[in-house]
mmCIF file of C-alpha atoms in Angstrom:
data_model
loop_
_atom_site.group_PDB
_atom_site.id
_atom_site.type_symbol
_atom_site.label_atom_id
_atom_site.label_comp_id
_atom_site.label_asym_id
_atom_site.label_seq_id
_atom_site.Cartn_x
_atom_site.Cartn_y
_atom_site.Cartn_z
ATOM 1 C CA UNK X 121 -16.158 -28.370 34.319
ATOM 2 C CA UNK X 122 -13.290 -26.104 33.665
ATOM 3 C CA UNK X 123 -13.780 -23.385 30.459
ATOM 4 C CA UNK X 124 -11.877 -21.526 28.604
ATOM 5 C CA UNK X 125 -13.157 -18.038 27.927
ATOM 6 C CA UNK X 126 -11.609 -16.694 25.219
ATOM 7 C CA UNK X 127 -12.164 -12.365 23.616
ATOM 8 C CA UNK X 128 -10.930 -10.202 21.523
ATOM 9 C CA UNK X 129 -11.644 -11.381 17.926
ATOM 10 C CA UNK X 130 -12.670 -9.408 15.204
ATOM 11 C CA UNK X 131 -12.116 -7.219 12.151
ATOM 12 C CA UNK X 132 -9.016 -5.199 11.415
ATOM 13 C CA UNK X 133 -7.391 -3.882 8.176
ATOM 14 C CA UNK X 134 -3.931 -5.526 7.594
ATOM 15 C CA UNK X 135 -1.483 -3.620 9.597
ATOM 16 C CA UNK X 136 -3.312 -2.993 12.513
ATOM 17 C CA UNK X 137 -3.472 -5.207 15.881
ATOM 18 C CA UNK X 138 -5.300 -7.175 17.954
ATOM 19 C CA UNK X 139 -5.447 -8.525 21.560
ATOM 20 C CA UNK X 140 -6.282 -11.904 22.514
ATOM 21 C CA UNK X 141 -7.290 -13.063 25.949
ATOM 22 C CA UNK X 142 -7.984 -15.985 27.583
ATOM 23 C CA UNK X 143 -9.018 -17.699 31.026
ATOM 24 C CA UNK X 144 -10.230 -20.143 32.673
ATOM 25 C CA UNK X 145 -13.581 -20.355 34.666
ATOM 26 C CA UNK X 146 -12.387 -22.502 36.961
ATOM 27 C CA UNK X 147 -8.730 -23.512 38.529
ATOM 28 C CA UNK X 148 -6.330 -25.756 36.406
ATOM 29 C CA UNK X 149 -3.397 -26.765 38.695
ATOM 30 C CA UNK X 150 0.013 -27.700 37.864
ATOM 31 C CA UNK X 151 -0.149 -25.829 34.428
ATOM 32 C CA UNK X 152 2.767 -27.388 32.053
ATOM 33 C CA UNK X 153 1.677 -25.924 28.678
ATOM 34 C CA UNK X 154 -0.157 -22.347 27.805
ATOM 35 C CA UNK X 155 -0.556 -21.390 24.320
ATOM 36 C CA UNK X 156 -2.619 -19.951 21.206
ATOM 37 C CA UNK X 157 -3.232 -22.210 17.835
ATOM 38 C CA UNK X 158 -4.757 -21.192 14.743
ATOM 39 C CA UNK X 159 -7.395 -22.828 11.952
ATOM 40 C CA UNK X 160 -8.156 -21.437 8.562
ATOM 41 C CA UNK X 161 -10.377 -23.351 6.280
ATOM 42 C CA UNK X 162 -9.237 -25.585 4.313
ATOM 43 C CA UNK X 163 -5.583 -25.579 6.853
ATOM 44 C CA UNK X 164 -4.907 -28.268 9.653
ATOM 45 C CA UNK X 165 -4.572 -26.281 12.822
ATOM 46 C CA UNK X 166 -1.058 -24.863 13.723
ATOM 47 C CA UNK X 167 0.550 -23.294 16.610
ATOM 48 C CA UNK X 168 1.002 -19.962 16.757
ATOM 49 C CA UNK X 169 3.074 -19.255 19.755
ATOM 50 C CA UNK X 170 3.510 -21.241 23.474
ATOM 51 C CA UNK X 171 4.749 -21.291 26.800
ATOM 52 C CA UNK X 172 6.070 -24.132 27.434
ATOM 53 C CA UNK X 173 8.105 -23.076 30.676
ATOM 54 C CA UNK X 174 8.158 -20.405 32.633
ATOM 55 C CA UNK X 175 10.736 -18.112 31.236
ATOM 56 C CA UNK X 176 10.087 -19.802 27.882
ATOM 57 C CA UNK X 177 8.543 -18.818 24.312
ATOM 58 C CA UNK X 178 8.177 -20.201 21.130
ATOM 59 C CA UNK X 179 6.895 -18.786 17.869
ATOM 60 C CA UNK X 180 5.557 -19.937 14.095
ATOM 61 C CA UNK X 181 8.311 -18.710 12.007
ATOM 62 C CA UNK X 182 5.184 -16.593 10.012
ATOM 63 C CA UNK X 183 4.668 -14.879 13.328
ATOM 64 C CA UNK X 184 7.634 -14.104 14.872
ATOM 65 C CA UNK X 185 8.567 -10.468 15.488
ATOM 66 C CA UNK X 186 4.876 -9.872 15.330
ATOM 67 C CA UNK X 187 2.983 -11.552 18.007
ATOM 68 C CA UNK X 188 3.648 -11.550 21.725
ATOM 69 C CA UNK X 189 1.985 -14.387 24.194
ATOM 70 C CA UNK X 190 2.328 -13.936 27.661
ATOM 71 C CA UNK X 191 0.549 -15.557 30.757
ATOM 72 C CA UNK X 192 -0.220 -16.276 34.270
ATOM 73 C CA UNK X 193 -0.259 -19.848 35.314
ATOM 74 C CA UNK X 194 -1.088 -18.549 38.830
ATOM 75 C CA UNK X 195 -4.280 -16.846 37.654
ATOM 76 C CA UNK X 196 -5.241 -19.195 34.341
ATOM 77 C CA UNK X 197 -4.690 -16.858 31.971
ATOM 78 C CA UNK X 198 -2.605 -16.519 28.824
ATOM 79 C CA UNK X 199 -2.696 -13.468 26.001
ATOM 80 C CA UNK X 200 -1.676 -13.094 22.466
ATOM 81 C CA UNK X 201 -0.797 -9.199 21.579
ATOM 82 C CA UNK X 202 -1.060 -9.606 17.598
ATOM 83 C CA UNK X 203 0.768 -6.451 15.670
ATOM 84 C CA UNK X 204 1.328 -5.857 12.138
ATOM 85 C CA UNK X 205 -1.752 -8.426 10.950
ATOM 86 C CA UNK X 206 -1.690 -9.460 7.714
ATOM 87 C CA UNK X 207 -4.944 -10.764 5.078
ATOM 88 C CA UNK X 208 -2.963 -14.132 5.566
ATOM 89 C CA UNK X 209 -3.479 -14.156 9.535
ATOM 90 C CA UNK X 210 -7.362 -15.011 9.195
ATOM 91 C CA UNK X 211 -8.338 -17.911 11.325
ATOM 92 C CA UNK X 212 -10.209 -19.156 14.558
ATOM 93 C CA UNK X 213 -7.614 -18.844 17.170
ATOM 94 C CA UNK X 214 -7.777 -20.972 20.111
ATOM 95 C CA UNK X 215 -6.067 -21.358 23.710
ATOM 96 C CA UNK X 216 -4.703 -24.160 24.630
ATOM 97 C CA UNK X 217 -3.923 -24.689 28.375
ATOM 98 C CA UNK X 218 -2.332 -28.109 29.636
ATOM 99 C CA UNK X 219 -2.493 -29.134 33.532
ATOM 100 C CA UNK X 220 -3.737 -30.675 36.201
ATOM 101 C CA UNK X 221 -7.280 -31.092 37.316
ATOM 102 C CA UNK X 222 -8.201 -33.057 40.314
ATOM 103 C CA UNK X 223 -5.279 -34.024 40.029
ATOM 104 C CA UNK X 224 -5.491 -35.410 36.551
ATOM 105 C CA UNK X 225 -3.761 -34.464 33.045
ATOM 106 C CA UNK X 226 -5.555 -32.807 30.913
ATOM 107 C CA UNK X 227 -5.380 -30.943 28.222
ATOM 108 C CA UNK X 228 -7.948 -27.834 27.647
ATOM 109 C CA UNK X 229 -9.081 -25.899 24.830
ATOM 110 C CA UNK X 230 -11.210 -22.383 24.298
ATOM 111 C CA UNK X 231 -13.781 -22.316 21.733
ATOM 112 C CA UNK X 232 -12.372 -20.021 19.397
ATOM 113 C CA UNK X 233 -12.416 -16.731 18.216
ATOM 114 C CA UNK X 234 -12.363 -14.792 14.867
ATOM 115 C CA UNK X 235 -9.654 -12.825 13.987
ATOM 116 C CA UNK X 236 -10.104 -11.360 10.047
ATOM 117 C CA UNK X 237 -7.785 -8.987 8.452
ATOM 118 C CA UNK X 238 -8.734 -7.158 5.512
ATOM 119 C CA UNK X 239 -6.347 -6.146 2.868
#
Protein backbone atom coordinates (compact mmCIF):
# COMPACT_ATOMS: atom_id res chain seq x y z
CA UNK A 1 0.00 0.00 0.00
CA UNK A 2 0.84 3.55 -0.68
CA UNK A 3 2.86 5.60 2.43
CA UNK A 4 3.46 8.68 3.26
CA UNK A 5 6.96 9.39 4.46
CA UNK A 6 7.07 12.31 6.20
CA UNK A 7 10.88 14.34 7.92
CA UNK A 8 11.96 17.10 9.26
CA UNK A 9 10.46 17.46 12.79
CA UNK A 10 12.09 18.56 15.70
CA UNK A 11 13.27 21.16 18.20
CA UNK A 12 13.78 24.83 17.49
CA UNK A 13 13.72 28.01 19.67
CA UNK A 14 10.82 30.35 18.64
CA UNK A 15 12.01 32.35 15.77
CA UNK A 16 13.84 29.96 13.98
CA UNK A 17 12.56 27.54 11.02
CA UNK A 18 11.88 24.39 9.97
CA UNK A 19 11.42 22.25 6.79
CA UNK A 20 8.86 19.75 6.28
CA UNK A 21 8.87 17.06 3.65
CA UNK A 22 6.80 14.60 2.48
CA UNK A 23 6.32 11.65 -0.16
CA UNK A 24 4.89 8.97 -1.11
CA UNK A 25 6.35 5.36 -1.40
CA UNK A 26 4.41 4.49 -4.00
CA UNK A 27 2.42 6.40 -7.04
CA UNK A 28 -0.93 8.25 -6.23
CA UNK A 29 -2.50 9.28 -9.60
CA UNK A 30 -4.80 11.98 -10.39
CA UNK A 31 -3.72 14.03 -7.23
CA UNK A 32 -6.69 16.68 -6.41
CA UNK A 33 -5.62 17.77 -2.90
CA UNK A 34 -1.86 18.16 -1.27
CA UNK A 35 -1.53 19.64 2.04
CA UNK A 36 -0.06 19.82 5.76
CA UNK A 37 -2.54 19.72 9.03
CA UNK A 38 -1.65 20.15 12.48
CA UNK A 39 -2.68 18.44 16.14
CA UNK A 40 -1.80 19.77 19.53
CA UNK A 41 -3.14 18.07 22.55
CA UNK A 42 -5.98 18.84 23.78
CA UNK A 43 -6.86 20.78 19.87
CA UNK A 44 -8.99 19.07 17.05
CA UNK A 45 -6.70 18.91 14.08
CA UNK A 46 -6.56 22.00 11.71
CA UNK A 47 -5.18 22.82 8.43
CA UNK A 48 -2.31 24.54 8.12
CA UNK A 49 -1.86 25.32 4.52
CA UNK A 50 -3.09 23.34 0.98
CA UNK A 51 -2.95 22.99 -2.55
CA UNK A 52 -5.90 22.60 -3.73
CA UNK A 53 -5.07 23.40 -7.53
CA UNK A 54 -2.29 23.79 -9.28
CA UNK A 55 -1.46 27.42 -9.17
CA UNK A 56 -3.41 27.52 -5.89
CA UNK A 57 -2.63 28.12 -2.00
CA UNK A 58 -4.37 28.51 1.00
CA UNK A 59 -3.25 29.38 4.50
CA UNK A 60 -4.53 29.32 8.47
CA UNK A 61 -4.87 32.91 9.12
CA UNK A 62 -2.16 32.07 12.31
CA UNK A 63 0.24 31.05 9.59
CA UNK A 64 0.12 33.17 6.89
CA UNK A 65 3.18 35.23 5.95
CA UNK A 66 5.08 32.55 7.75
CA UNK A 67 4.80 29.22 6.18
CA UNK A 68 5.28 28.27 2.56
CA UNK A 69 3.83 24.73 1.07
CA UNK A 70 4.79 23.81 -2.18
CA UNK A 71 4.60 20.43 -4.17
CA UNK A 72 4.93 18.09 -6.97
CA UNK A 73 1.91 16.13 -7.92
CA UNK A 74 4.09 14.59 -10.69
CA UNK A 75 6.61 13.20 -8.20
CA UNK A 76 4.19 12.75 -4.82
CA UNK A 77 5.63 15.14 -2.93
CA UNK A 78 4.54 18.24 -1.04
CA UNK A 79 6.78 20.59 1.55
CA UNK A 80 6.04 23.00 4.26
CA UNK A 81 9.06 25.72 4.70
CA UNK A 82 8.01 26.94 8.37
CA UNK A 83 9.79 30.53 9.31
CA UNK A 84 9.43 32.66 12.22
CA UNK A 85 8.03 29.54 14.64
CA UNK A 86 6.44 30.45 17.50
CA UNK A 87 5.96 28.31 21.30
CA UNK A 88 2.26 28.29 19.95
CA UNK A 89 3.22 26.27 16.63
CA UNK A 90 3.84 22.89 18.66
CA UNK A 91 2.00 20.01 17.17
CA UNK A 92 2.22 16.67 15.10
CA UNK A 93 2.03 17.86 11.61
CA UNK A 94 0.75 15.64 9.03
CA UNK A 95 0.46 15.43 5.04
CA UNK A 96 -2.41 14.97 3.59
CA UNK A 97 -2.45 13.88 -0.12
CA UNK A 98 -5.90 13.21 -1.98
CA UNK A 99 -6.00 11.08 -5.40
CA UNK A 100 -6.40 8.34 -7.25
CA UNK A 101 -5.22 4.85 -6.67
CA UNK A 102 -6.07 2.06 -8.95
CA UNK A 103 -8.10 4.13 -10.01
CA UNK A 104 -9.96 4.77 -6.82
CA UNK A 105 -10.44 7.98 -4.44
CA UNK A 106 -8.68 8.08 -1.72
CA UNK A 107 -7.59 10.10 0.62
CA UNK A 108 -3.92 9.57 2.31
CA UNK A 109 -2.30 10.60 5.35
CA UNK A 110 1.59 10.58 6.80
CA UNK A 111 2.11 9.55 10.25
CA UNK A 112 3.20 12.61 11.73
CA UNK A 113 5.96 14.44 12.83
CA UNK A 114 7.04 16.65 15.82
CA UNK A 115 7.62 20.04 15.41
CA UNK A 116 8.35 21.88 19.15
CA UNK A 117 9.31 25.41 19.56
CA UNK A 118 10.74 26.60 22.63
CA UNK A 119 10.24 30.02 23.94
Amino acid sequence: QVQLVESGGGLVQAGGSLTLSCTASGTISNINAMGWYRQAPGRQRELVALIPDVGSTNYAASVKGRFTISGDAAKNTVNLQMNSLKPEDTAIYYCNIKGLRLGVKRDYWGQGTQVTVSS
